[in-house]
Each structure stands twice: as structure tokens, then as C-alpha cells.
């Protein structure tokens, strides 16, 4: 799974470089272990709310890769019909309720989804991914409080990559940290090394079991690192090169490869995983390149049914005179 | 009068929808105690704490949670207490509720209703009196309703709850006790259809919410001077019934828009612009927009009065225009 996410994002990076992918693309290279470890414990009926950095969450939840790639390429048939792009990637068929362009906005959506699932009698949970920077926005406090008050089945997953865009989050955050904030609101929290996929897997499994057993919300604080810039086009000059170099040593995929090796897999077997995932993604890219763009009329769809915009109304009169008065 | 009030209309509409559809639920602050204006009175006792939910004072999360809950298939009715407090939840309403369906290519729907009590009421001051309809009408994806009568408080709320798009439902606080005819049936209103509250041949007045009553009073005053004004109650602001307005102005050739909200950059400007685009060369007078000056609402009675348009101003505009 981690390899698949990495291959997808490498392809997104290349697509941006050659001009086929547009807009803001936020990559999670270096953070793949979090999504992979958490999703291992989710069923299809569970829902997730994601961040602006949502490719990994989406892929790990089982989103259709071809649909995602078409979406990045802005093509018809993309998972959002070309209306979302990277920052609004979503796949409702597998419970991926969307990446979000507004930091922290997924938190209340996830608690509401959990409440809705309960009201409708569905036996499923909600997972909310958010960044360390988002924990400084009001919705973090409101949503954790809310989830605790209603004992909702929600797992909050903080992907703490140390950075909020170009600012070191620690310089902007008071107090002893995110887990402590959660605990202060009565939400049990665990901090772990988020680059250790085994640790994520084990801890998420335990927390999700507690939630499914009716224990109420839990928070997983996963320390990781964003190995690339904030967006694909950000060279991240604000970070010391030594810091980045040191963190590449801790790349979760390399770490996992080493662990697999220690378990007895040979180099070829590990390389085969990587090759298979790269090939799978290359197929999605080829399909995206071959696909048509959406018709412009699609821009008028899915806005609203009641009072929907009329294609063509943007030119000429917004409202023509009713026939009997059109003298 | 039958004694069917605006507040009763709202309460009955919600109760019937809660009864009809198990996916409908309401959430907001103090609903268990009936809500700020008692518009939820008795509903929690009847439908339980999971269908009529008391929430923390967390407007952003009330709205955001409703978005999430709607996305998984329930139909939340959100209470904002005062329209002014919906400003604490603007991201959730504008960037999430209104955009979700579009930006995810139609994968999810957000059938929520946001009830926002609006308007000047009993010296409530600058932060409890606003009418912000033009903010919401401006946002693609939102439906905006504003009942002026008890029957519409009932029928429009029902329509809002059954609507699959997110609806901002504006209820005027000064109208809660207003009594009027009970609706003839339990059917929801048709969204986007205006009502002619008073027919007239000389001037068309377009209004909504409480301003409808001021326009009716002004029309009565003007009639004593021999000028017959037609009063149109828009009922819903998006979609709005341009056909009804254009047909009326095509006859009267004169237009006044009367709104309680601040006039500048208000929804009235949209109506005037639309009518001018379609009928500009047939008008016999320049259209007039009446609304509040661009000031916050003052507390003290004369200051509050300086904000309101009121029937006298409207009546003067009518007779002035017909002269
Ligand atoms: C409400 C809001 N404020 C600011 C931004 C701009 N912005 C986008 S991502 C980001 C940093 C977020 O940091 P964090 O939550 O730690 O997530 P990360 O990018 O590190 O994954 C900022 C400031 C935004 N999208 N939304």
C-alpha cells in the first residue's frame, strides 16, 4: 500500500512537471505509513474525511486509482468529474468523503458523519485525518469536545509532520502538544512514531477496536515528516538541508523494506512490489492521457437542483421576459 | 383569526417532518428547552434526544457536523439561534455545504436546512438584528427562503426540509407571534414561487419577510391617496420568481423594492438590475430601492428606528413615483 501511494504521488509530481496536472498538489511522500496502517483496520462502510494532502488517505481507503488519476488530469470520468482535482479528491463509493481545501474543515464533518451513521443505525466509524497545524484552529477544539460529549465513534488521526506550510508548527503552538490537548477534553490519545508502519498498524488497530466496542472517540498522534515541499512546486528553502537529509534516512518505505528483508524477503521480491505498483500507476496515467476533457456544460451540473444555473445564462439576460410580455 | 401563528407554523412543520422521515433530525443550542424563541417547544420530549439534539456552543461544528451527517444520508435541520451567529459557521456553510456536491462531481448531497432567525427585534442591538440574505443568495449551491406569513412559515420550512440541496431558511423574529390563516393543506410550498399579497395597477413593490407587512401597510396608505400598489412577497430569494416580478412590472411600469436589510449591495439591487435589463425602456419611473442605511442596528429606540425603512417611507416612495 505504501508503495502504491508513493508511486501515485511520483506520477502526480511528473504530471505537474510536464503540464498535464494543474493546481495545488500536496504530496504525502514520507507520510505513507499513517494512511496505510490506519486503513488496514477500516471496512468499506467506514468513512474518512481527509485534508488537502489526501492522496494517501484516499488510496489506502480503497479509492479507484484510475478515477483519481483522471481527476488529477482534469478528465471526464475522473472521480469528481474534473471538478475537484488533487485538493478535492474523493471516492464516496468507498467512504472517502473528500479531501478538503480548508485546513481543519474535515474535523466537524467527520464527527457529524459519525453522528449520522449512528442515527441511521449503521455499524461503522468515521476517521478524521488532520495536520498538526490544524490543531491550532477552532474546529479542532470544537470537534473533539463534540465527539467526547456524544461519545461518537470517531478516530482522530493527527499526521504531525512538524510543518504548517512554511512555518515550523512548534513555533506557533502553545502547550504540551496535541495528545495532551485531546486528553484535556477527555479523548484518550496515543503518540507514536508514524513512520513505523507496524506501530501505526498495532496502535490504530487497538484504538479502532476500542471505538467499535462503544468506547467513544480516540486520537492517534502520529509523528512523521513531509519529505517534500508543502506543494509540488515548493522547493522548501525554509528547511535546513541537514534536517531533510536526516529525515530521508527515516523514510517509512525504506524502513519497511528493511523490515521485510529482516523477515526473510529477498531484494527481488521487494523490488517486485515496487515494480508492480509503478506499473499499475503507469497504466492509470496512460488511461488519463487518452481520456477526453469534460464538456463545459458539466460546469453547470451538480450545483443545485432547485434554482440551478442555466447554461447560457451567463451571456445576455439573466431572466428573459415572460412570453406574454415580450412585446 | 384562527390563531395559527408563525411560530406554530414552524413548530408544526418540523414535528410533521420528524414524524414522516426518520432520517430528519434537528440540532442546535438549547433545543431541549424549546430553543431561544420556543420554536422547538416539546419536540425533544416527543422525539427524543437523538432526534432533537442539544449541542455545545460550537456554531462551526453544528454546521460542519450537519454537513457530515447529511453526506452519510441523514437530513439535519440546523438551528443557528440568531442569523448573526451563522457567521461563526461561514466556512462550513459556504465552503463545505454549498460546494460539496459540485467539487466532488455529484458524489454526495448535502440536504441540510439552516434556520437563521433574522431581523430587527426589541432593541437587540448590532449583533442580534441582521438580515444577511444577500450573503447567502450570492453563493452558488444554496437555496434561500424567507417566509412572511404563518402559512408560509409552515409550508416553506417543510419544503426546505424535503429539499435535497442545502437551504438557508430565514425566519423573522418579529413575526413569531404573527397570527394568520392556517395553511389549507399539509403540502410543502413550491420553492421559487412568489405570492401577490395585494394586487394593484400603478406600482409594483417587491418585498420579503417582515418587509412584506410594511409594504402592505404602505400600499394601504397610498391607496388612500388614490395610488394602487401591487405587493409581491418573494417567499424564496433563491430561486426567486423573476417571472412574477417581471410580469407585474410590465403592467405597472414602476418598481420599488423594500427590504429590511442594508440597502447597499443588497438583494434589492439584484431585482432592480434584473428588471432594468429586461424592461428598462418600458419603465415610466426610475426604480427605487428602499432598505436600511449602511449602518449597524442601534440599540436605543430612535437609533433603531433610523435603521428601519418603515411603511411611511415606502408610502412616500409609492406616491412620489406615481405622481
Ligand atoms: C483555513 C485555512 N487556512 C490556511 C490555509 C492555507 N494552508 C494550506 S495547508 C496549510 C498548512 C497546514 O498545516 P498542517 O495542518 O500541519 O498540514 P500539512 O500541510 O502539514 O499536512 C496552510 C496554512 C488553508 N488551506 N485553510
PDB file of C-alpha atoms in Angstrom, chain B residues 26-185:
ATOM      1  CA  UNK B  26     -32.592  18.795  14.464  1.00  0.00           C
ATOM      2  CA  UNK B  27     -29.505  20.101  16.221  1.00  0.00           C
ATOM      3  CA  UNK B  28     -28.589  23.315  17.953  1.00  0.00           C
ATOM      4  CA  UNK B  29     -28.125  25.019  21.284  1.00  0.00           C
ATOM      5  CA  UNK B  30     -30.856  24.764  23.914  1.00  0.00           C
ATOM      6  CA  UNK B  31     -33.300  22.871  21.734  1.00  0.00           C
ATOM      7  CA  UNK B  32     -34.283  20.648  24.652  1.00  0.00           C
ATOM      8  CA  UNK B  33     -35.631  23.711  26.369  1.00  0.00           C
ATOM      9  CA  UNK B  34     -37.522  24.728  23.290  1.00  0.00           C
ATOM     10  CA  UNK B  35     -34.949  26.913  21.587  1.00  0.00           C
ATOM     11  CA  UNK B  36     -34.406  30.627  22.157  1.00  0.00           C
ATOM     12  CA  UNK B  37     -37.862  31.526  20.906  1.00  0.00           C
ATOM     13  CA  UNK B  38     -39.660  28.303  21.909  1.00  0.00           C
ATOM     14  CA  UNK B  39     -39.869  27.330  18.285  1.00  0.00           C
ATOM     15  CA  UNK B  40     -38.772  23.801  19.340  1.00  0.00           C
ATOM     16  CA  UNK B  41     -41.078  23.559  22.336  1.00  0.00           C
ATOM     17  CA  UNK B  42     -41.999  19.994  23.210  1.00  0.00           C
ATOM     18  CA  UNK B  43     -40.097  18.443  20.326  1.00  0.00           C
ATOM     19  CA  UNK B  44     -37.323  16.835  22.328  1.00  0.00           C
ATOM     20  CA  UNK B  45     -39.813  15.310  24.738  1.00  0.00           C
ATOM     21  CA  UNK B  46     -41.674  13.873  21.789  1.00  0.00           C
ATOM     22  CA  UNK B  47     -38.841  12.745  19.542  1.00  0.00           C
ATOM     23  CA  UNK B  48     -36.016  12.105  21.995  1.00  0.00           C
ATOM     24  CA  UNK B  49     -32.533  13.446  22.491  1.00  0.00           C
ATOM     25  CA  UNK B  50     -31.056  11.806  19.422  1.00  0.00           C
ATOM     26  CA  UNK B  51     -33.530  13.408  17.009  1.00  0.00           C
ATOM     27  CA  UNK B  52     -33.695  16.813  18.680  1.00  0.00           C
ATOM     28  CA  UNK B  53     -30.133  17.283  19.827  1.00  0.00           C
ATOM     29  CA  UNK B  54     -28.777  19.796  22.309  1.00  0.00           C
ATOM     30  CA  UNK B  55     -25.316  20.807  21.205  1.00  0.00           C
ATOM     31  CA  UNK B  56     -22.366  22.675  22.660  1.00  0.00           C
ATOM     32  CA  UNK B  57     -21.990  26.353  21.689  1.00  0.00           C
ATOM     33  CA  UNK B  58     -19.991  25.419  18.640  1.00  0.00           C
ATOM     34  CA  UNK B  59     -21.607  27.013  15.614  1.00  0.00           C
ATOM     35  CA  UNK B  60     -18.880  25.904  13.246  1.00  0.00           C
ATOM     36  CA  UNK B  61     -19.279  22.331  14.376  1.00  0.00           C
ATOM     37  CA  UNK B  62     -23.071  22.461  14.444  1.00  0.00           C
ATOM     38  CA  UNK B  63     -22.938  23.368  10.760  1.00  0.00           C
ATOM     39  CA  UNK B  64     -19.942  21.175   9.904  1.00  0.00           C
ATOM     40  CA  UNK B  65     -21.409  18.169  11.683  1.00  0.00           C
ATOM     41  CA  UNK B  66     -24.617  18.688   9.772  1.00  0.00           C
ATOM     42  CA  UNK B  67     -22.632  18.558   6.543  1.00  0.00           C
ATOM     43  CA  UNK B  68     -21.017  15.257   7.540  1.00  0.00           C
ATOM     44  CA  UNK B  69     -24.301  13.839   8.756  1.00  0.00           C
ATOM     45  CA  UNK B  70     -26.012  14.840   5.530  1.00  0.00           C
ATOM     46  CA  UNK B  71     -23.264  13.234   3.471  1.00  0.00           C
ATOM     47  CA  UNK B  72     -23.920   9.859   5.079  1.00  0.00           C
ATOM     48  CA  UNK B  73     -27.637  10.095   4.346  1.00  0.00           C
ATOM     49  CA  UNK B  74     -29.401  11.836   7.212  1.00  0.00           C
ATOM     50  CA  UNK B  75     -31.313  15.126   6.898  1.00  0.00           C
ATOM     51  CA  UNK B  76     -30.241  17.590   9.578  1.00  0.00           C
ATOM     52  CA  UNK B  77     -32.117  20.749  10.491  1.00  0.00           C
ATOM     53  CA  UNK B  78     -29.602  23.165  11.945  1.00  0.00           C
ATOM     54  CA  UNK B  79     -30.532  25.902  14.409  1.00  0.00           C
ATOM     55  CA  UNK B  80     -28.305  28.981  14.406  1.00  0.00           C
ATOM     56  CA  UNK B  81     -30.157  30.800  17.203  1.00  0.00           C
ATOM     57  CA  UNK B  82     -29.627  34.204  15.579  1.00  0.00           C
ATOM     58  CA  UNK B  83     -28.661  34.650  11.953  1.00  0.00           C
ATOM     59  CA  UNK B  84     -25.717  36.715  13.128  1.00  0.00           C
ATOM     60  CA  UNK B  85     -24.138  33.629  14.709  1.00  0.00           C
ATOM     61  CA  UNK B  86     -24.178  31.795  11.406  1.00  0.00           C
ATOM     62  CA  UNK B  87     -21.170  33.969  10.676  1.00  0.00           C
ATOM     63  CA  UNK B  88     -19.238  31.704  13.037  1.00  0.00           C
ATOM     64  CA  UNK B  89     -20.028  28.885  10.627  1.00  0.00           C
ATOM     65  CA  UNK B  90     -19.460  30.559   7.288  1.00  0.00           C
ATOM     66  CA  UNK B  91     -16.760  28.154   6.147  1.00  0.00           C
ATOM     67  CA  UNK B  92     -18.988  25.209   6.907  1.00  0.00           C
ATOM     68  CA  UNK B  93     -21.940  26.745   5.093  1.00  0.00           C
ATOM     69  CA  UNK B  94     -20.225  28.394   2.149  1.00  0.00           C
ATOM     70  CA  UNK B  95     -17.135  26.276   1.512  1.00  0.00           C
ATOM     71  CA  UNK B  96     -18.463  22.926   2.653  1.00  0.00           C
ATOM     72  CA  UNK B  97     -22.270  22.635   2.453  1.00  0.00           C
ATOM     73  CA  UNK B  98     -22.652  24.693  -0.717  1.00  0.00           C
ATOM     74  CA  UNK B  99     -19.624  23.285  -2.533  1.00  0.00           C
ATOM     75  CA  UNK B 100     -19.583  19.641  -1.599  1.00  0.00           C
ATOM     76  CA  UNK B 101     -21.826  18.263  -4.279  1.00  0.00           C
ATOM     77  CA  UNK B 102     -20.129  20.222  -7.045  1.00  0.00           C
ATOM     78  CA  UNK B 103     -16.487  19.781  -6.188  1.00  0.00           C
ATOM     79  CA  UNK B 104     -16.825  16.047  -5.697  1.00  0.00           C
ATOM     80  CA  UNK B 105     -18.612  15.715  -9.010  1.00  0.00           C
ATOM     81  CA  UNK B 106     -22.034  14.917  -7.632  1.00  0.00           C
ATOM     82  CA  UNK B 107     -20.924  12.066  -5.391  1.00  0.00           C
ATOM     83  CA  UNK B 108     -22.536  13.466  -2.278  1.00  0.00           C
ATOM     84  CA  UNK B 109     -25.582  15.558  -1.493  1.00  0.00           C
ATOM     85  CA  UNK B 110     -25.983  17.908   1.458  1.00  0.00           C
ATOM     86  CA  UNK B 111     -29.703  18.056   2.230  1.00  0.00           C
ATOM     87  CA  UNK B 112     -29.498  20.254   5.298  1.00  0.00           C
ATOM     88  CA  UNK B 113     -31.613  23.199   6.417  1.00  0.00           C
ATOM     89  CA  UNK B 114     -30.114  26.090   8.367  1.00  0.00           C
ATOM     90  CA  UNK B 115     -32.686  28.019  10.312  1.00  0.00           C
ATOM     91  CA  UNK B 116     -31.490  31.556  10.846  1.00  0.00           C
ATOM     92  CA  UNK B 117     -33.691  33.946  12.818  1.00  0.00           C
ATOM     93  CA  UNK B 118     -33.211  37.398  11.276  1.00  0.00           C
ATOM     94  CA  UNK B 119     -34.231  40.983  11.669  1.00  0.00           C
ATOM     95  CA  UNK B 120     -34.679  43.895  13.985  1.00  0.00           C
ATOM     96  CA  UNK B 121     -36.455  42.895  17.173  1.00  0.00           C
ATOM     97  CA  UNK B 122     -36.799  44.558  20.571  1.00  0.00           C
ATOM     98  CA  UNK B 123     -33.598  46.582  20.804  1.00  0.00           C
ATOM     99  CA  UNK B 124     -31.395  43.565  20.269  1.00  0.00           C
ATOM    100  CA  UNK B 125     -28.503  45.644  19.025  1.00  0.00           C
ATOM    101  CA  UNK B 126     -25.966  45.330  16.269  1.00  0.00           C
ATOM    102  CA  UNK B 127     -25.073  41.640  16.685  1.00  0.00           C
ATOM    103  CA  UNK B 128     -28.554  40.171  17.014  1.00  0.00           C
ATOM    104  CA  UNK B 129     -30.534  42.010  14.342  1.00  0.00           C
ATOM    105  CA  UNK B 130     -29.016  41.482  10.945  1.00  0.00           C
ATOM    106  CA  UNK B 131     -30.637  40.302   7.752  1.00  0.00           C
ATOM    107  CA  UNK B 132     -27.820  38.800   5.718  1.00  0.00           C
ATOM    108  CA  UNK B 133     -29.809  37.201   2.928  1.00  0.00           C
ATOM    109  CA  UNK B 134     -27.734  38.737   0.164  1.00  0.00           C
ATOM    110  CA  UNK B 135     -24.652  36.967   1.530  1.00  0.00           C
ATOM    111  CA  UNK B 136     -26.295  33.598   1.130  1.00  0.00           C
ATOM    112  CA  UNK B 137     -28.080  34.315  -2.135  1.00  0.00           C
ATOM    113  CA  UNK B 138     -24.705  35.160  -3.614  1.00  0.00           C
ATOM    114  CA  UNK B 139     -23.399  31.633  -3.024  1.00  0.00           C
ATOM    115  CA  UNK B 140     -23.989  29.066  -5.774  1.00  0.00           C
ATOM    116  CA  UNK B 141     -25.306  25.877  -4.251  1.00  0.00           C
ATOM    117  CA  UNK B 142     -27.580  27.424  -1.628  1.00  0.00           C
ATOM    118  CA  UNK B 143     -31.350  27.790  -1.655  1.00  0.00           C
ATOM    119  CA  UNK B 144     -32.650  30.743   0.387  1.00  0.00           C
ATOM    120  CA  UNK B 145     -36.168  31.001   1.806  1.00  0.00           C
ATOM    121  CA  UNK B 146     -37.793  33.773   3.847  1.00  0.00           C
ATOM    122  CA  UNK B 147     -41.412  33.255   4.938  1.00  0.00           C
ATOM    123  CA  UNK B 148     -43.534  36.301   5.718  1.00  0.00           C
ATOM    124  CA  UNK B 149     -46.750  34.584   6.851  1.00  0.00           C
ATOM    125  CA  UNK B 150     -47.709  31.825   9.295  1.00  0.00           C
ATOM    126  CA  UNK B 151     -48.849  29.574   6.468  1.00  0.00           C
ATOM    127  CA  UNK B 152     -45.505  30.045   4.760  1.00  0.00           C
ATOM    128  CA  UNK B 153     -43.572  29.532   7.996  1.00  0.00           C
ATOM    129  CA  UNK B 154     -45.132  26.075   7.807  1.00  0.00           C
ATOM    130  CA  UNK B 155     -45.086  25.323   4.102  1.00  0.00           C
ATOM    131  CA  UNK B 156     -41.661  26.779   3.310  1.00  0.00           C
ATOM    132  CA  UNK B 157     -39.962  25.004   6.224  1.00  0.00           C
ATOM    133  CA  UNK B 158     -41.460  21.747   5.041  1.00  0.00           C
ATOM    134  CA  UNK B 159     -40.216  22.433   1.536  1.00  0.00           C
ATOM    135  CA  UNK B 160     -36.774  23.297   2.899  1.00  0.00           C
ATOM    136  CA  UNK B 161     -36.570  20.033   4.845  1.00  0.00           C
ATOM    137  CA  UNK B 162     -37.585  17.994   1.817  1.00  0.00           C
ATOM    138  CA  UNK B 163     -35.206  19.813  -0.492  1.00  0.00           C
ATOM    139  CA  UNK B 164     -32.105  17.835  -1.487  1.00  0.00           C
ATOM    140  CA  UNK B 165     -29.991  21.000  -1.680  1.00  0.00           C
ATOM    141  CA  UNK B 166     -28.737  22.941   1.345  1.00  0.00           C
ATOM    142  CA  UNK B 167     -31.305  25.594   2.325  1.00  0.00           C
ATOM    143  CA  UNK B 168     -30.840  28.759   4.345  1.00  0.00           C
ATOM    144  CA  UNK B 169     -34.230  29.348   5.949  1.00  0.00           C
ATOM    145  CA  UNK B 170     -34.645  32.879   7.316  1.00  0.00           C
ATOM    146  CA  UNK B 171     -37.287  33.335   9.993  1.00  0.00           C
ATOM    147  CA  UNK B 172     -38.064  36.854  11.153  1.00  0.00           C
ATOM    148  CA  UNK B 173     -38.025  37.143  14.934  1.00  0.00           C
ATOM    149  CA  UNK B 174     -40.649  39.890  14.976  1.00  0.00           C
ATOM    150  CA  UNK B 175     -43.036  37.595  13.122  1.00  0.00           C
ATOM    151  CA  UNK B 176     -43.093  34.702  15.638  1.00  0.00           C
ATOM    152  CA  UNK B 177     -46.355  35.872  17.253  1.00  0.00           C
ATOM    153  CA  UNK B 178     -47.975  36.897  13.965  1.00  0.00           C
ATOM    154  CA  UNK B 179     -51.214  35.094  13.503  1.00  0.00           C
ATOM    155  CA  UNK B 180     -52.903  34.336  10.259  1.00  0.00           C
ATOM    156  CA  UNK B 181     -54.719  31.776   8.192  1.00  0.00           C
ATOM    157  CA  UNK B 182     -53.646  28.200   8.717  1.00  0.00           C
ATOM    158  CA  UNK B 183     -52.406  26.507   5.558  1.00  0.00           C
ATOM    159  CA  UNK B 184     -55.070  24.801   3.520  1.00  0.00           C
ATOM    160  CA  UNK B 185     -53.182  21.552   3.251  1.00  0.00           C
TER     161      UNK B 185
END
